[in-house]
Short mmCIF file of C-alpha atoms in Angstrom, two decimals:
data_model
loop_
_atom_site.label_atom_id
_atom_site.label_comp_id
_atom_site.label_asym_id
_atom_site.label_seq_id
_atom_site.Cartn_x
_atom_site.Cartn_y
_atom_site.Cartn_z
CA ALA Q 12 6.97 -19.69 -14.54
CA GLU Q 13 10.45 -19.01 -15.83
CA HIS Q 14 10.20 -15.94 -17.66
CA GLN Q 15 9.66 -12.31 -16.38
CA HIS Q 16 6.49 -10.63 -17.68
CA SER Q 17 3.97 -8.02 -15.99
CA ARG Q 18 0.73 -8.66 -14.39
CA TYR Q 19 -2.11 -6.20 -13.84
CA ASN Q 20 -3.68 -5.14 -10.61
CA PRO Q 21 -7.25 -4.15 -11.45
CA LEU Q 22 -7.88 -3.20 -7.71
CA ARG Q 23 -4.90 -0.67 -7.52
CA ASP Q 24 -4.68 0.15 -11.47
CA GLU Q 25 -1.32 -0.66 -11.67
CA TRP Q 26 1.32 -3.39 -12.92
CA VAL Q 27 3.67 -5.54 -11.04
CA LEU Q 28 6.75 -7.12 -12.62
CA VAL Q 29 7.25 -10.91 -12.33
CA SER Q 30 10.55 -12.07 -12.15
CA ALA Q 31 10.44 -15.75 -11.54
CA HIS Q 32 13.86 -16.63 -12.49
CA ARG Q 33 15.31 -14.30 -10.05
CA VAL Q 34 14.39 -16.92 -7.14
CA LYS Q 35 17.47 -18.90 -8.17
CA ARG Q 36 19.97 -16.29 -7.14
CA PRO Q 37 22.30 -16.65 -4.33
CA TRP Q 38 21.14 -14.59 -1.15
CA GLN Q 39 23.84 -12.16 0.28
CA GLY Q 40 21.84 -9.45 1.72
CA GLN Q 41 20.42 -8.45 5.40
CA VAL Q 42 19.79 -11.41 7.80
CA GLU Q 43 16.87 -10.66 10.06
CA LYS Q 44 17.09 -11.95 13.87
CA PRO Q 45 14.12 -14.55 14.36
CA PRO Q 46 11.48 -13.16 16.68
CA ALA Q 47 11.54 -14.02 20.49
CA GLU Q 48 9.63 -17.18 21.33
CA ASN Q 49 9.95 -16.89 25.33
CA VAL Q 50 7.12 -13.99 25.62
CA PRO Q 51 6.18 -13.66 28.89
CA ARG Q 52 2.07 -14.85 29.55
CA TRP Q 53 1.68 -11.81 31.55
CA ASP Q 54 4.02 -8.76 32.35
CA PRO Q 55 3.40 -6.11 34.79
CA ASN Q 56 5.61 -3.45 32.49
CA ASN Q 57 3.57 -4.50 29.46
CA PRO Q 58 0.96 -1.62 28.75
CA LEU Q 59 -1.44 -4.07 26.85
CA CYS Q 60 -1.50 -6.69 30.02
CA PRO Q 61 -4.46 -6.71 32.17
CA GLY Q 62 -4.14 -4.87 35.06
CA ALA Q 63 -1.08 -2.96 33.91
CA THR Q 64 -0.34 0.79 33.54
CA ARG Q 65 -0.22 2.50 30.43
CA ALA Q 66 1.81 5.76 29.53
CA ASN Q 67 -1.01 7.83 30.57
CA GLY Q 68 -1.66 6.52 34.08
CA GLU Q 69 -4.70 4.69 33.45
CA VAL Q 70 -4.51 1.25 34.72
CA ASN Q 71 -6.29 -1.56 32.32
CA PRO Q 72 -9.01 -3.38 33.64
CA HIS Q 73 -8.47 -7.28 34.27
CA TYR Q 74 -10.03 -8.08 31.24
CA GLU Q 75 -10.79 -11.57 30.17
CA GLY Q 76 -11.81 -11.38 26.30
CA THR Q 77 -11.13 -8.25 23.98
CA PHE Q 78 -10.21 -5.20 25.33
CA VAL Q 79 -10.58 -1.85 23.61
CA PHE Q 80 -9.47 1.59 24.35
CA PRO Q 81 -8.39 5.00 23.15
CA ASN Q 82 -4.87 4.91 21.53
CA ASP Q 83 -2.41 6.76 23.87
CA PHE Q 84 -0.47 8.38 21.04
CA PRO Q 85 -3.04 8.88 18.21
CA ALA Q 86 -2.60 9.82 14.94
CA LEU Q 87 -5.62 11.50 14.53
CA GLN Q 88 -7.79 13.59 16.87
CA PRO Q 89 -11.31 14.59 16.97
CA ASP Q 90 -10.84 18.38 17.55
CA ALA Q 91 -7.77 19.02 15.38
CA PRO Q 92 -8.09 22.80 13.62
CA GLU Q 93 -8.40 23.67 10.45
CA PRO Q 94 -5.09 24.32 8.42
CA GLY Q 95 -6.11 26.99 6.61
CA ASP Q 96 -6.11 28.17 2.98
CA SER Q 97 -3.67 27.63 0.57
CA ASP Q 98 -1.89 30.24 -1.31
CA HIS Q 99 -0.94 28.05 -4.14
CA PRO Q 100 -2.28 24.89 -5.93
CA LEU Q 101 1.17 23.02 -5.26
CA PHE Q 102 0.95 23.77 -1.38
CA GLN Q 103 -2.56 22.32 -0.46
CA ALA Q 104 -3.56 21.16 2.89
CA ALA Q 105 -6.77 19.83 4.43
CA ALA Q 106 -8.50 19.13 7.62
CA ALA Q 107 -7.97 15.60 9.02
CA ARG Q 108 -9.89 14.67 12.19
CA GLY Q 109 -10.52 11.25 13.47
CA VAL Q 110 -10.01 8.83 16.58
CA CYS Q 111 -7.52 5.98 16.78
CA LYS Q 112 -8.27 3.15 19.09
CA VAL Q 113 -6.46 -0.16 20.24
CA MET Q 114 -8.04 -3.57 20.51
CA CYS Q 115 -6.55 -6.21 22.47
CA PHE Q 116 -7.35 -9.86 21.23
CA HIS Q 117 -6.87 -11.73 24.53
CA PRO Q 118 -5.48 -11.35 27.75
CA HIS Q 119 -2.40 -13.46 27.29
CA SER Q 120 0.93 -11.61 25.39
CA ASP Q 121 2.36 -15.04 24.41
CA LEU Q 122 -0.85 -15.98 22.11
CA THR Q 123 -1.18 -14.86 18.77
CA LEU Q 124 -4.56 -15.49 16.43
CA PRO Q 125 -3.39 -18.77 15.11
CA LEU Q 126 -3.23 -20.13 18.73
CA MET Q 127 -6.27 -18.84 19.79
CA SER Q 128 -9.56 -20.74 20.04
CA LEU Q 129 -12.14 -20.55 17.39
CA PRO Q 130 -14.56 -18.68 20.08
CA GLU Q 131 -11.79 -16.52 20.91
CA ILE Q 132 -10.99 -15.59 17.44
CA ARG Q 133 -15.08 -15.19 16.71
CA ALA Q 134 -15.04 -12.63 19.57
CA VAL Q 135 -12.42 -10.50 17.63
CA ILE Q 136 -14.40 -10.28 14.61
CA ASP Q 137 -17.67 -9.59 16.58
CA ALA Q 138 -15.43 -6.74 18.22
CA TRP Q 139 -14.37 -5.75 14.71
CA ALA Q 140 -17.93 -5.59 13.38
CA GLU Q 141 -18.95 -3.40 16.73
CA LEU Q 142 -16.21 -0.71 16.43
CA GLU Q 143 -16.68 -0.16 12.44
CA ALA Q 144 -20.54 0.39 12.99
CA GLU Q 145 -20.12 2.35 15.92
CA LEU Q 146 -17.44 4.70 14.42
CA GLY Q 147 -18.78 4.40 11.03
CA ALA Q 148 -21.95 6.10 12.31
CA SER Q 149 -20.16 9.32 11.95
CA TYR Q 150 -16.74 8.64 9.98
CA PRO Q 151 -16.59 7.74 6.34
CA TRP Q 152 -13.53 5.52 6.48
CA VAL Q 153 -12.76 2.90 9.60
CA GLN Q 154 -9.28 1.10 8.92
CA ILE Q 155 -8.97 -1.98 11.15
CA PHE Q 156 -5.33 -3.14 10.56
CA GLU Q 157 -2.97 -5.43 12.61
CA ASN Q 158 0.73 -5.04 12.33
CA LYS Q 159 2.30 -8.52 13.67
CA GLY Q 160 6.04 -8.86 14.59
CA ALA Q 161 8.58 -6.19 15.12
CA MET Q 162 9.71 -6.67 11.71
CA MET Q 163 6.61 -4.83 10.75
CA GLY Q 164 7.06 -2.22 13.30
CA CYS Q 165 4.79 -3.85 16.13
CA SER Q 166 6.44 -2.63 19.25
CA ASN Q 167 4.54 -4.75 21.58
CA PRO Q 168 4.40 -8.69 21.35
CA HIS Q 169 0.77 -8.74 22.91
CA PRO Q 170 -2.00 -9.61 20.44
CA HIS Q 171 -3.74 -6.72 19.32
CA CYS Q 172 -4.67 -4.68 16.39
CA GLN Q 173 -5.61 -0.81 15.78
CA VAL Q 174 -8.58 1.18 14.55
CA TRP Q 175 -8.27 4.46 12.92
CA ALA Q 176 -11.50 6.38 12.16
CA SER Q 177 -10.98 9.18 9.59
CA SER Q 178 -13.02 12.14 8.33
CA PHE Q 179 -11.67 11.74 4.95
CA LEU Q 180 -11.06 8.49 2.70
CA PRO Q 181 -7.43 7.71 2.67
CA ASN Q 182 -5.57 7.03 -0.32
CA GLU Q 183 -5.88 3.35 -0.50
CA ALA Q 184 -9.73 3.73 0.14
CA ARG Q 185 -10.10 6.43 -2.86
CA LEU Q 186 -8.23 4.10 -5.03
CA GLU Q 187 -10.27 1.34 -4.40
CA GLU Q 188 -13.44 3.52 -4.49
CA ARG Q 189 -12.54 4.48 -8.13
CA THR Q 190 -11.55 1.07 -9.64
CA GLN Q 191 -14.61 -0.91 -8.20
CA ARG Q 192 -16.86 1.86 -8.95
CA GLN Q 193 -15.46 1.84 -12.75
CA HIS Q 194 -15.27 -1.94 -12.65
CA ARG Q 195 -18.95 -2.43 -11.92
CA SER Q 196 -20.10 0.19 -14.16
CA GLN Q 197 -18.36 -1.29 -17.32
CA HIS Q 198 -19.20 -4.86 -16.36
CA GLY Q 199 -22.27 -4.83 -14.52
CA VAL Q 200 -20.78 -6.72 -11.14
CA PRO Q 201 -18.71 -6.04 -8.21
CA MET Q 202 -15.01 -6.49 -9.36
CA LEU Q 203 -14.40 -8.62 -5.92
CA LEU Q 204 -17.24 -10.66 -6.36
CA GLU Q 205 -16.30 -11.60 -9.99
CA TYR Q 206 -12.65 -12.29 -8.96
CA ALA Q 207 -13.36 -14.74 -6.41
CA LYS Q 208 -15.72 -16.70 -8.44
CA GLU Q 209 -12.94 -16.99 -11.07
CA GLU Q 210 -9.92 -17.83 -8.38
CA ALA Q 211 -12.73 -20.37 -6.98
CA ARG Q 212 -13.01 -21.96 -10.59
CA ARG Q 213 -9.21 -21.73 -11.61
CA ARG Q 214 -7.87 -22.96 -8.22
CA GLU Q 215 -4.26 -22.50 -8.98
CA ARG Q 216 -3.69 -19.39 -6.84
CA LEU Q 217 -6.17 -20.80 -4.09
CA VAL Q 218 -4.72 -21.46 -0.55
CA VAL Q 219 -7.92 -22.23 1.90
CA GLU Q 220 -11.52 -22.11 1.15
CA ASN Q 221 -14.94 -23.06 3.34
CA GLU Q 222 -18.49 -22.56 2.50
CA ASP Q 223 -18.24 -18.52 2.79
CA TRP Q 224 -14.85 -17.70 2.16
CA LEU Q 225 -11.70 -18.27 0.03
CA VAL Q 226 -8.15 -17.21 0.63
CA VAL Q 227 -6.08 -16.75 -2.63
CA VAL Q 228 -2.82 -15.49 -3.51
CA PRO Q 229 -4.10 -12.87 -5.75
CA TYR Q 230 -2.60 -12.62 -9.53
CA TRP Q 231 -1.27 -9.43 -8.87
CA ALA Q 232 0.50 -10.00 -5.65
CA THR Q 233 3.38 -8.02 -4.76
CA TRP Q 234 4.83 -8.98 -1.20
CA PRO Q 235 6.08 -12.89 -1.66
CA PHE Q 236 3.01 -14.76 0.07
CA GLN Q 237 0.82 -12.01 0.04
CA THR Q 238 -2.92 -13.17 0.50
CA LEU Q 239 -6.46 -11.63 -0.22
CA LEU Q 240 -9.11 -12.86 2.02
CA LEU Q 241 -12.75 -12.70 0.01
CA PRO Q 242 -16.32 -13.55 0.66
CA ARG Q 243 -18.15 -15.79 -1.67
CA ARG Q 244 -21.52 -13.78 -1.34
CA HIS Q 245 -21.98 -9.95 -1.94
CA ILE Q 246 -20.89 -8.18 1.46
CA LEU Q 247 -20.22 -4.45 1.52
CA ARG Q 248 -18.97 -4.05 5.30
CA LEU Q 249 -17.97 -6.34 8.44
CA GLN Q 250 -21.14 -5.63 10.34
CA ASP Q 251 -23.04 -7.16 7.40
CA LEU Q 252 -21.68 -10.68 8.24
CA CYS Q 253 -24.30 -12.76 9.65
CA ASP Q 254 -23.52 -15.32 12.47
CA SER Q 255 -22.54 -18.46 10.37
CA GLU Q 256 -20.18 -16.25 8.30
CA ARG Q 257 -18.73 -14.86 11.22
CA ASP Q 258 -17.69 -18.39 12.41
CA SER Q 259 -16.54 -19.30 9.34
CA LEU Q 260 -14.35 -16.48 9.05
CA ALA Q 261 -12.77 -17.40 12.36
CA SER Q 262 -12.21 -20.84 10.90
CA ILE Q 263 -10.65 -19.83 7.69
CA MET Q 264 -8.17 -17.03 9.37
CA ARG Q 265 -6.83 -19.56 11.83
CA ARG Q 266 -6.38 -21.91 9.01
CA LEU Q 267 -4.60 -19.32 7.05
CA LEU Q 268 -2.43 -17.95 10.03
CA ILE Q 269 -1.65 -21.57 10.84
CA LYS Q 270 -0.11 -21.93 7.26
CA TYR Q 271 1.69 -18.82 7.71
CA ASP Q 272 3.35 -19.89 10.82
CA ASN Q 273 4.22 -23.23 9.57
CA LEU Q 274 6.01 -21.98 6.67
CA PHE Q 275 9.05 -21.27 8.19
CA GLN Q 276 7.98 -22.68 11.69
CA VAL Q 277 7.98 -19.17 13.13
CA SER Q 278 5.52 -16.77 14.42
CA PHE Q 279 4.96 -15.08 10.92
CA PRO Q 280 5.02 -11.54 10.28
CA TYR Q 281 2.67 -9.30 8.45
CA SER Q 282 0.50 -6.37 8.19
CA MET Q 283 -3.35 -6.85 7.52
CA GLY Q 284 -6.23 -4.68 7.23
CA TRP Q 285 -9.94 -4.79 6.35
CA HIS Q 286 -11.46 -3.08 3.34
CA GLY Q 287 -15.20 -2.31 2.82
CA ALA Q 288 -17.70 0.45 1.73
CA PRO Q 289 -17.04 3.65 3.25
CA THR Q 290 -19.32 4.66 6.29
CA GLY Q 291 -20.46 7.88 7.55
CA PRO Q 292 -22.39 9.99 4.98
CA HIS Q 293 -21.68 6.77 2.40
CA LEU Q 294 -24.07 4.83 4.32
CA GLN Q 295 -26.97 6.75 2.55
CA GLU Q 296 -25.18 6.17 -0.93
CA ASP Q 297 -25.13 3.24 -3.33
CA CYS Q 298 -22.01 1.42 -2.37
CA GLY Q 299 -22.89 -1.66 -4.31
CA HIS Q 300 -19.58 -1.66 -6.22
CA TRP Q 301 -17.77 -2.56 -3.22
CA GLN Q 302 -16.79 -5.83 -1.59
CA LEU Q 303 -15.51 -6.57 1.41
CA HIS Q 304 -12.07 -7.96 1.65
CA ALA Q 305 -9.06 -8.35 3.82
CA HIS Q 306 -5.42 -7.96 2.73
CA TYR Q 307 -2.42 -9.72 4.17
CA TYR Q 308 1.27 -8.46 3.52
CA PRO Q 309 3.63 -10.41 5.01
CA PRO Q 310 7.30 -9.37 4.20
CA LEU Q 311 9.16 -13.07 4.70
CA LEU Q 312 10.76 -14.25 1.30
CA ARG Q 313 13.20 -17.28 1.79
CA SER Q 314 13.23 -18.11 5.50
CA ALA Q 315 12.36 -16.91 8.81
CA THR Q 316 15.35 -14.53 8.54
CA VAL Q 317 15.22 -13.46 4.95
CA ARG Q 318 12.70 -10.60 4.02
CA LYS Q 319 11.64 -8.83 0.68
CA PHE Q 320 12.56 -4.82 0.87
CA MET Q 321 10.57 -2.74 -1.38
CA VAL Q 322 13.41 -0.76 -2.61
CA GLY Q 323 14.96 0.46 -5.83
CA TYR Q 324 13.01 -0.63 -8.87
CA GLU Q 325 9.98 -1.09 -6.71
CA MET Q 326 10.51 2.48 -5.38
CA LEU Q 327 11.32 4.38 -8.35
CA ALA Q 328 9.32 2.23 -11.11
CA GLN Q 329 7.00 -0.33 -10.00
CA ALA Q 330 6.25 -3.48 -7.77
CA GLN Q 331 8.31 -6.45 -8.33
CA ARG Q 332 8.46 -10.17 -7.41
CA ASP Q 333 10.53 -13.18 -7.73
CA LEU Q 334 8.19 -15.83 -6.48
CA THR Q 335 5.19 -16.26 -8.98
CA PRO Q 336 1.67 -16.13 -7.20
CA GLU Q 337 1.17 -19.73 -8.27
CA GLN Q 338 4.29 -20.86 -6.67
CA ALA Q 339 3.52 -19.18 -3.27
CA ALA Q 340 -0.20 -20.49 -3.38
CA GLU Q 341 1.15 -23.89 -4.12
CA ARG Q 342 3.53 -23.67 -0.78
CA LEU Q 343 0.96 -22.32 1.42
CA ARG Q 344 -1.78 -24.90 0.10
CA ASP Q 345 0.51 -27.84 0.81
CA LEU Q 346 1.62 -27.02 4.28
CA PRO Q 347 -0.66 -28.64 7.15
CA GLU Q 348 -3.25 -27.03 9.39
CA VAL Q 349 -2.01 -27.99 12.59
CA HIS Q 350 0.20 -25.63 14.15
CA TYR Q 351 4.24 -26.58 14.61
CA LYS Q 352 3.66 -25.80 18.26
CA GLN Q 353 0.85 -27.87 18.71
CA ARG Q 354 2.04 -31.01 16.90
CA PRO Q 355 2.65 -34.36 18.81
CA GLN Q 356 6.83 -34.58 19.26
#
């Protein structure tokens, strides 16, 4: 807690420098503007709202739950041409095809997941699982991710996420494929299943838990209040979750996200995403080394207006953090589970 040391991340096969004493230094860096609190519930000019017109001229239906539609500006398209052969091993290119979708969580723009009801969050989880099963029938990787807040590059305050299905395994997926396969080969058990059991036993990095899930600040966390959401039993993909596990997932997600918002009493920005076993042609393979999990990467460090930047040493050497994972977990764990906007005045 007082002296610098390095910690190993077995999931990414890399190290992070922990420099806990640096959290005491005075802050003279960039101060962000807090996010706007006056988001209108419905705005005809917001392309994600029910009944609004999007950039391509299509009009959204007057949806009342989740709403999924093709991204109007997709990073991946299903019919992209081959890039052609390379004339040198240092100049390689490969085909990249896929589809990109947007999922609105709720018709109201002024809501976020921690302010939604459990049945509404459960509907989001069901839609995630349905999309992964649908797109994963042909694509080897389906990446579900949410960028929350302008600080994380979100250009629209409406509650939504994106789903990109690709004809290839992205870098993070290939890395986790290698490390998890290697761990099971050496130790006979899926890495993150063993890790979840150890964190549940040790409890020093535990944030919230229930009968099916636990959330920890991982031992190797890089972002200040980064968390890892893990199931207690061996599960490969979102669509493998049973009804009770989907209900308990909705509950633990809301509990975590309420704590995030309560930390600095602000709609907490983050990027989050699900990682599970590859799909498409991999559905017929032994993927037992995989364990479903979700990463949450929030940038805030000291307050709603002071963020962590991954620059300098982090970009040129290795990741570095000032707050120990145990300190971060304790702060999150001790926060109330009633949202600050919903507490009695």
